[in-house]
Amino acid sequence: MANFHPLLRRASLLAAILAIAGCGSVSTLQAPQVTTSSIVEAKAVPPQSAFKVVKATVIQLLPDDNVGLTHQNFKVRAITPNEGRVYEVNNSTTHGSKVPNLKVGDVLEIRGTTYQNKDKYGLHWTHKADKAGDAGYIKTADGKIYE
């Protein structure tokens, strides 16, 4: 390459880089489908101390998450603790039970882990135990427990 003009040398190098970069089909690259619940679910099992019990009123029913690990989603307003705080509940129906006939206005006792993402609060891990000590649940006003 000693006899090549510097611009030709650069052009040849650029062509080689582009040829190598072009190997393989772009159509084989696909972005994975990622939802909020799958990100949270992928985290390690939380310690027992991370679980909290929140008594709250259902204020909004959200669409279920039916991609990957499935979840029943809804929003609640805390009665105790943190009165007035709104939580999005991500109740795993892959690992636990869906609360049937859930309605706005229902009062629930929810045991799970709380998380905060910017100004959004959430309750997760509301299902039966994967191992001893990590069980969450949702208890309805009539005393039925869904885990």
mmCIF file with all atom_site columns, C-alpha atoms in Angstrom:
data_model
loop_
_atom_site.group_PDB
_atom_site.id
_atom_site.type_symbol
_atom_site.label_atom_id
_atom_site.label_alt_id
_atom_site.label_comp_id
_atom_site.label_asym_id
_atom_site.label_entity_id
_atom_site.label_seq_id
_atom_site.pdbx_PDB_ins_code
_atom_site.Cartn_x
_atom_site.Cartn_y
_atom_site.Cartn_z
_atom_site.occupancy
_atom_site.B_iso_or_equiv
_atom_site.pdbx_formal_charge
_atom_site.auth_seq_id
_atom_site.auth_comp_id
_atom_site.auth_asym_id
_atom_site.auth_atom_id
_atom_site.pdbx_PDB_model_num
ATOM 1   C CA . MET A 1 1   ? 0.000   0.000   0.000  1.00 0.00 ? 1   MET A CA 1
ATOM 2   C CA . ALA A 1 2   ? 3.058   2.219   0.061  1.00 0.00 ? 2   ALA A CA 1
ATOM 3   C CA . ASN A 1 3   ? 2.404   3.340   -3.550 1.00 0.00 ? 3   ASN A CA 1
ATOM 4   C CA . PHE A 1 4   ? -1.240  4.347   -2.910 1.00 0.00 ? 4   PHE A CA 1
ATOM 5   C CA . HIS A 1 5   ? -2.170  7.975   -2.565 1.00 0.00 ? 5   HIS A CA 1
ATOM 6   C CA . PRO A 1 6   ? -3.255  8.682   1.083  1.00 0.00 ? 6   PRO A CA 1
ATOM 7   C CA . LEU A 1 7   ? -6.855  9.299   -0.013 1.00 0.00 ? 7   LEU A CA 1
ATOM 8   C CA . LEU A 1 8   ? -6.950  5.978   -1.872 1.00 0.00 ? 8   LEU A CA 1
ATOM 9   C CA . ARG A 1 9   ? -5.488  4.232   1.183  1.00 0.00 ? 9   ARG A CA 1
ATOM 10  C CA . ARG A 1 10  ? -8.241  5.728   3.372  1.00 0.00 ? 10  ARG A CA 1
ATOM 11  C CA . ALA A 1 11  ? -10.922 4.838   0.823  1.00 0.00 ? 11  ALA A CA 1
ATOM 12  C CA . SER A 1 12  ? -9.638  1.231   0.681  1.00 0.00 ? 12  SER A CA 1
ATOM 13  C CA . LEU A 1 13  ? -9.622  1.007   4.474  1.00 0.00 ? 13  LEU A CA 1
ATOM 14  C CA . LEU A 1 14  ? -13.140 2.444   4.667  1.00 0.00 ? 14  LEU A CA 1
ATOM 15  C CA . ALA A 1 15  ? -14.366 -0.026  2.022  1.00 0.00 ? 15  ALA A CA 1
ATOM 16  C CA . ALA A 1 16  ? -12.867 -2.923  4.002  1.00 0.00 ? 16  ALA A CA 1
ATOM 17  C CA . ILE A 1 17  ? -14.511 -1.739  7.236  1.00 0.00 ? 17  ILE A CA 1
ATOM 18  C CA . LEU A 1 18  ? -17.882 -1.360  5.530  1.00 0.00 ? 18  LEU A CA 1
ATOM 19  C CA . ALA A 1 19  ? -17.574 -4.805  3.962  1.00 0.00 ? 19  ALA A CA 1
ATOM 20  C CA . ILE A 1 20  ? -16.841 -6.391  7.335  1.00 0.00 ? 20  ILE A CA 1
ATOM 21  C CA . ALA A 1 21  ? -19.609 -4.429  9.052  1.00 0.00 ? 21  ALA A CA 1
ATOM 22  C CA . GLY A 1 22  ? -22.032 -5.516  6.346  1.00 0.00 ? 22  GLY A CA 1
ATOM 23  C CA . CYS A 1 23  ? -21.510 -9.222  7.067  1.00 0.00 ? 23  CYS A CA 1
ATOM 24  C CA . GLY A 1 24  ? -24.685 -10.864 8.244  1.00 0.00 ? 24  GLY A CA 1
ATOM 25  C CA . SER A 1 25  ? -28.226 -9.830  7.623  1.00 0.00 ? 25  SER A CA 1
ATOM 26  C CA . VAL A 1 26  ? -29.721 -6.796  9.278  1.00 0.00 ? 26  VAL A CA 1
ATOM 27  C CA . SER A 1 27  ? -33.052 -8.605  9.321  1.00 0.00 ? 27  SER A CA 1
ATOM 28  C CA . THR A 1 28  ? -31.652 -11.052 11.890 1.00 0.00 ? 28  THR A CA 1
ATOM 29  C CA . LEU A 1 29  ? -31.415 -8.259  14.443 1.00 0.00 ? 29  LEU A CA 1
ATOM 30  C CA . GLN A 1 30  ? -34.620 -7.857  16.401 1.00 0.00 ? 30  GLN A CA 1
ATOM 31  C CA . ALA A 1 31  ? -35.181 -5.820  19.497 1.00 0.00 ? 31  ALA A CA 1
ATOM 32  C CA . PRO A 1 32  ? -36.588 -7.944  22.323 1.00 0.00 ? 32  PRO A CA 1
ATOM 33  C CA . GLN A 1 33  ? -40.014 -7.031  23.638 1.00 0.00 ? 33  GLN A CA 1
ATOM 34  C CA . VAL A 1 34  ? -39.446 -5.535  27.053 1.00 0.00 ? 34  VAL A CA 1
ATOM 35  C CA . THR A 1 35  ? -42.175 -4.395  29.401 1.00 0.00 ? 35  THR A CA 1
ATOM 36  C CA . THR A 1 36  ? -41.955 -2.759  32.787 1.00 0.00 ? 36  THR A CA 1
ATOM 37  C CA . SER A 1 37  ? -43.081 -5.956  34.439 1.00 0.00 ? 37  SER A CA 1
ATOM 38  C CA . SER A 1 38  ? -40.498 -8.123  32.678 1.00 0.00 ? 38  SER A CA 1
ATOM 39  C CA . ILE A 1 39  ? -37.713 -5.799  33.824 1.00 0.00 ? 39  ILE A CA 1
ATOM 40  C CA . VAL A 1 40  ? -38.896 -5.918  37.404 1.00 0.00 ? 40  VAL A CA 1
ATOM 41  C CA . GLU A 1 41  ? -39.493 -9.687  37.231 1.00 0.00 ? 41  GLU A CA 1
ATOM 42  C CA . ALA A 1 42  ? -35.934 -10.247 36.033 1.00 0.00 ? 42  ALA A CA 1
ATOM 43  C CA . LYS A 1 43  ? -34.493 -8.855  39.259 1.00 0.00 ? 43  LYS A CA 1
ATOM 44  C CA . ALA A 1 44  ? -33.358 -11.248 41.988 1.00 0.00 ? 44  ALA A CA 1
ATOM 45  C CA . VAL A 1 45  ? -35.810 -12.484 44.613 1.00 0.00 ? 45  VAL A CA 1
ATOM 46  C CA . PRO A 1 46  ? -36.105 -9.666  47.150 1.00 0.00 ? 46  PRO A CA 1
ATOM 47  C CA . PRO A 1 47  ? -35.171 -10.207 50.799 1.00 0.00 ? 47  PRO A CA 1
ATOM 48  C CA . GLN A 1 48  ? -37.963 -10.737 53.333 1.00 0.00 ? 48  GLN A CA 1
ATOM 49  C CA . SER A 1 49  ? -37.372 -7.219  54.679 1.00 0.00 ? 49  SER A CA 1
ATOM 50  C CA . ALA A 1 50  ? -38.351 -5.754  51.283 1.00 0.00 ? 50  ALA A CA 1
ATOM 51  C CA . PHE A 1 51  ? -41.960 -6.947  51.605 1.00 0.00 ? 51  PHE A CA 1
ATOM 52  C CA . LYS A 1 52  ? -44.563 -4.430  52.795 1.00 0.00 ? 52  LYS A CA 1
ATOM 53  C CA . VAL A 1 53  ? -48.289 -4.699  53.475 1.00 0.00 ? 53  VAL A CA 1
ATOM 54  C CA . VAL A 1 54  ? -50.406 -1.908  51.971 1.00 0.00 ? 54  VAL A CA 1
ATOM 55  C CA . LYS A 1 55  ? -54.143 -1.438  52.471 1.00 0.00 ? 55  LYS A CA 1
ATOM 56  C CA . ALA A 1 56  ? -55.510 0.379   49.432 1.00 0.00 ? 56  ALA A CA 1
ATOM 57  C CA . THR A 1 57  ? -58.503 1.145   47.230 1.00 0.00 ? 57  THR A CA 1
ATOM 58  C CA . VAL A 1 58  ? -58.533 0.172   43.541 1.00 0.00 ? 58  VAL A CA 1
ATOM 59  C CA . ILE A 1 59  ? -58.745 3.378   41.481 1.00 0.00 ? 59  ILE A CA 1
ATOM 60  C CA . GLN A 1 60  ? -58.043 2.160   37.930 1.00 0.00 ? 60  GLN A CA 1
ATOM 61  C CA . LEU A 1 61  ? -57.967 -1.142  36.041 1.00 0.00 ? 61  LEU A CA 1
ATOM 62  C CA . LEU A 1 62  ? -55.159 -1.354  33.474 1.00 0.00 ? 62  LEU A CA 1
ATOM 63  C CA . PRO A 1 63  ? -54.730 -3.764  30.550 1.00 0.00 ? 63  PRO A CA 1
ATOM 64  C CA . ASP A 1 64  ? -53.234 -7.111  31.484 1.00 0.00 ? 64  ASP A CA 1
ATOM 65  C CA . ASP A 1 65  ? -49.682 -7.782  30.343 1.00 0.00 ? 65  ASP A CA 1
ATOM 66  C CA . ASN A 1 66  ? -49.920 -10.946 28.233 1.00 0.00 ? 66  ASN A CA 1
ATOM 67  C CA . VAL A 1 67  ? -46.415 -10.905 26.703 1.00 0.00 ? 67  VAL A CA 1
ATOM 68  C CA . GLY A 1 68  ? -43.775 -13.091 28.351 1.00 0.00 ? 68  GLY A CA 1
ATOM 69  C CA . LEU A 1 69  ? -44.422 -13.255 32.079 1.00 0.00 ? 69  LEU A CA 1
ATOM 70  C CA . THR A 1 70  ? -48.093 -12.336 32.414 1.00 0.00 ? 70  THR A CA 1
ATOM 71  C CA . HIS A 1 71  ? -49.449 -9.784  34.886 1.00 0.00 ? 71  HIS A CA 1
ATOM 72  C CA . GLN A 1 72  ? -52.751 -8.342  36.054 1.00 0.00 ? 72  GLN A CA 1
ATOM 73  C CA . ASN A 1 73  ? -52.218 -4.580  36.273 1.00 0.00 ? 73  ASN A CA 1
ATOM 74  C CA . PHE A 1 74  ? -54.172 -1.966  38.183 1.00 0.00 ? 74  PHE A CA 1
ATOM 75  C CA . LYS A 1 75  ? -53.691 1.183   40.253 1.00 0.00 ? 75  LYS A CA 1
ATOM 76  C CA . VAL A 1 76  ? -54.541 1.620   43.910 1.00 0.00 ? 76  VAL A CA 1
ATOM 77  C CA . ARG A 1 77  ? -54.571 4.564   46.317 1.00 0.00 ? 77  ARG A CA 1
ATOM 78  C CA . ALA A 1 78  ? -53.018 3.713   49.685 1.00 0.00 ? 78  ALA A CA 1
ATOM 79  C CA . ILE A 1 79  ? -55.104 3.919   52.836 1.00 0.00 ? 79  ILE A CA 1
ATOM 80  C CA . THR A 1 80  ? -52.211 2.835   55.060 1.00 0.00 ? 80  THR A CA 1
ATOM 81  C CA . PRO A 1 81  ? -49.262 3.321   55.137 1.00 0.00 ? 81  PRO A CA 1
ATOM 82  C CA . ASN A 1 82  ? -48.455 6.367   52.973 1.00 0.00 ? 82  ASN A CA 1
ATOM 83  C CA . GLU A 1 83  ? -52.085 7.469   52.767 1.00 0.00 ? 83  GLU A CA 1
ATOM 84  C CA . GLY A 1 84  ? -52.968 8.859   49.352 1.00 0.00 ? 84  GLY A CA 1
ATOM 85  C CA . ARG A 1 85  ? -49.945 7.468   47.512 1.00 0.00 ? 85  ARG A CA 1
ATOM 86  C CA . VAL A 1 86  ? -50.857 5.860   44.182 1.00 0.00 ? 86  VAL A CA 1
ATOM 87  C CA . TYR A 1 87  ? -49.226 2.521   43.360 1.00 0.00 ? 87  TYR A CA 1
ATOM 88  C CA . GLU A 1 88  ? -49.331 0.577   40.117 1.00 0.00 ? 88  GLU A CA 1
ATOM 89  C CA . VAL A 1 89  ? -49.798 -3.079  41.036 1.00 0.00 ? 89  VAL A CA 1
ATOM 90  C CA . ASN A 1 90  ? -48.146 -5.665  38.775 1.00 0.00 ? 90  ASN A CA 1
ATOM 91  C CA . ASN A 1 91  ? -49.696 -8.939  39.979 1.00 0.00 ? 91  ASN A CA 1
ATOM 92  C CA . SER A 1 92  ? -47.953 -11.903 38.325 1.00 0.00 ? 92  SER A CA 1
ATOM 93  C CA . THR A 1 93  ? -50.439 -14.351 36.853 1.00 0.00 ? 93  THR A CA 1
ATOM 94  C CA . THR A 1 94  ? -47.568 -16.507 35.600 1.00 0.00 ? 94  THR A CA 1
ATOM 95  C CA . HIS A 1 95  ? -46.457 -17.253 39.167 1.00 0.00 ? 95  HIS A CA 1
ATOM 96  C CA . GLY A 1 96  ? -49.686 -16.565 41.026 1.00 0.00 ? 96  GLY A CA 1
ATOM 97  C CA . SER A 1 97  ? -53.407 -15.998 40.830 1.00 0.00 ? 97  SER A CA 1
ATOM 98  C CA . LYS A 1 98  ? -55.382 -13.278 39.114 1.00 0.00 ? 98  LYS A CA 1
ATOM 99  C CA . VAL A 1 99  ? -57.866 -11.503 41.374 1.00 0.00 ? 99  VAL A CA 1
ATOM 100 C CA . PRO A 1 100 ? -61.200 -12.248 39.657 1.00 0.00 ? 100 PRO A CA 1
ATOM 101 C CA . ASN A 1 101 ? -63.952 -9.660  39.258 1.00 0.00 ? 101 ASN A CA 1
ATOM 102 C CA . LEU A 1 102 ? -61.703 -6.826  40.433 1.00 0.00 ? 102 LEU A CA 1
ATOM 103 C CA . LYS A 1 103 ? -63.519 -3.473  40.368 1.00 0.00 ? 103 LYS A CA 1
ATOM 104 C CA . VAL A 1 104 ? -62.716 0.184   40.959 1.00 0.00 ? 104 VAL A CA 1
ATOM 105 C CA . GLY A 1 105 ? -63.587 0.892   44.600 1.00 0.00 ? 105 GLY A CA 1
ATOM 106 C CA . ASP A 1 106 ? -62.532 -2.528  45.932 1.00 0.00 ? 106 ASP A CA 1
ATOM 107 C CA . VAL A 1 107 ? -60.444 -2.347  49.110 1.00 0.00 ? 107 VAL A CA 1
ATOM 108 C CA . LEU A 1 108 ? -57.463 -4.703  49.160 1.00 0.00 ? 108 LEU A CA 1
ATOM 109 C CA . GLU A 1 109 ? -54.662 -5.707  51.482 1.00 0.00 ? 109 GLU A CA 1
ATOM 110 C CA . ILE A 1 110 ? -51.577 -6.238  49.333 1.00 0.00 ? 110 ILE A CA 1
ATOM 111 C CA . ARG A 1 111 ? -48.310 -7.802  50.457 1.00 0.00 ? 111 ARG A CA 1
ATOM 112 C CA . GLY A 1 112 ? -45.475 -7.311  48.019 1.00 0.00 ? 112 GLY A CA 1
ATOM 113 C CA . THR A 1 113 ? -42.389 -5.287  47.334 1.00 0.00 ? 113 THR A CA 1
ATOM 114 C CA . THR A 1 114 ? -42.621 -1.589  46.620 1.00 0.00 ? 114 THR A CA 1
ATOM 115 C CA . TYR A 1 115 ? -40.530 0.207   44.045 1.00 0.00 ? 115 TYR A CA 1
ATOM 116 C CA . GLN A 1 116 ? -40.155 3.744   42.795 1.00 0.00 ? 116 GLN A CA 1
ATOM 117 C CA . ASN A 1 117 ? -39.311 4.776   39.237 1.00 0.00 ? 117 ASN A CA 1
ATOM 118 C CA . LYS A 1 118 ? -38.982 8.569   39.124 1.00 0.00 ? 118 LYS A CA 1
ATOM 119 C CA . ASP A 1 119 ? -42.377 9.813   40.365 1.00 0.00 ? 119 ASP A CA 1
ATOM 120 C CA . LYS A 1 120 ? -44.139 6.471   39.860 1.00 0.00 ? 120 LYS A CA 1
ATOM 121 C CA . TYR A 1 121 ? -44.627 3.957   42.691 1.00 0.00 ? 121 TYR A CA 1
ATOM 122 C CA . GLY A 1 122 ? -45.354 0.284   42.225 1.00 0.00 ? 122 GLY A CA 1
ATOM 123 C CA . LEU A 1 123 ? -46.182 -2.926  44.065 1.00 0.00 ? 123 LEU A CA 1
ATOM 124 C CA . HIS A 1 124 ? -44.790 -6.180  42.762 1.00 0.00 ? 124 HIS A CA 1
ATOM 125 C CA . TRP A 1 125 ? -44.054 -9.718  43.913 1.00 0.00 ? 125 TRP A CA 1
ATOM 126 C CA . THR A 1 126 ? -47.655 -10.171 45.076 1.00 0.00 ? 126 THR A CA 1
ATOM 127 C CA . HIS A 1 127 ? -47.676 -13.905 44.314 1.00 0.00 ? 127 HIS A CA 1
ATOM 128 C CA . LYS A 1 128 ? -46.953 -17.196 46.069 1.00 0.00 ? 128 LYS A CA 1
ATOM 129 C CA . ALA A 1 129 ? -43.458 -18.076 47.148 1.00 0.00 ? 129 ALA A CA 1
ATOM 130 C CA . ASP A 1 130 ? -40.761 -19.166 44.746 1.00 0.00 ? 130 ASP A CA 1
ATOM 131 C CA . LYS A 1 131 ? -38.830 -20.103 47.884 1.00 0.00 ? 131 LYS A CA 1
ATOM 132 C CA . ALA A 1 132 ? -39.513 -19.894 51.609 1.00 0.00 ? 132 ALA A CA 1
ATOM 133 C CA . GLY A 1 133 ? -40.064 -16.353 52.862 1.00 0.00 ? 133 GLY A CA 1
ATOM 134 C CA . ASP A 1 134 ? -40.737 -14.553 49.596 1.00 0.00 ? 134 ASP A CA 1
ATOM 135 C CA . ALA A 1 135 ? -44.517 -14.911 49.406 1.00 0.00 ? 135 ALA A CA 1
ATOM 136 C CA . GLY A 1 136 ? -46.760 -11.995 48.622 1.00 0.00 ? 136 GLY A CA 1
ATOM 137 C CA . TYR A 1 137 ? -50.538 -11.933 48.339 1.00 0.00 ? 137 TYR A CA 1
ATOM 138 C CA . ILE A 1 138 ? -53.615 -9.872  47.610 1.00 0.00 ? 138 ILE A CA 1
ATOM 139 C CA . LYS A 1 139 ? -56.460 -10.173 50.117 1.00 0.00 ? 139 LYS A CA 1
ATOM 140 C CA . THR A 1 140 ? -59.928 -8.952  49.155 1.00 0.00 ? 140 THR A CA 1
ATOM 141 C CA . ALA A 1 141 ? -62.423 -7.360  51.584 1.00 0.00 ? 141 ALA A CA 1
ATOM 142 C CA . ASP A 1 142 ? -64.245 -10.706 51.952 1.00 0.00 ? 142 ASP A CA 1
ATOM 143 C CA . GLY A 1 143 ? -61.029 -12.335 53.230 1.00 0.00 ? 143 GLY A CA 1
ATOM 144 C CA . LYS A 1 144 ? -60.114 -14.312 50.102 1.00 0.00 ? 144 LYS A CA 1
ATOM 145 C CA . ILE A 1 145 ? -56.380 -14.488 49.508 1.00 0.00 ? 145 ILE A CA 1
ATOM 146 C CA . TYR A 1 146 ? -54.849 -14.644 46.036 1.00 0.00 ? 146 TYR A CA 1
ATOM 147 C CA . GLU A 1 147 ? -51.182 -15.538 45.876 1.00 0.00 ? 147 GLU A CA 1
#
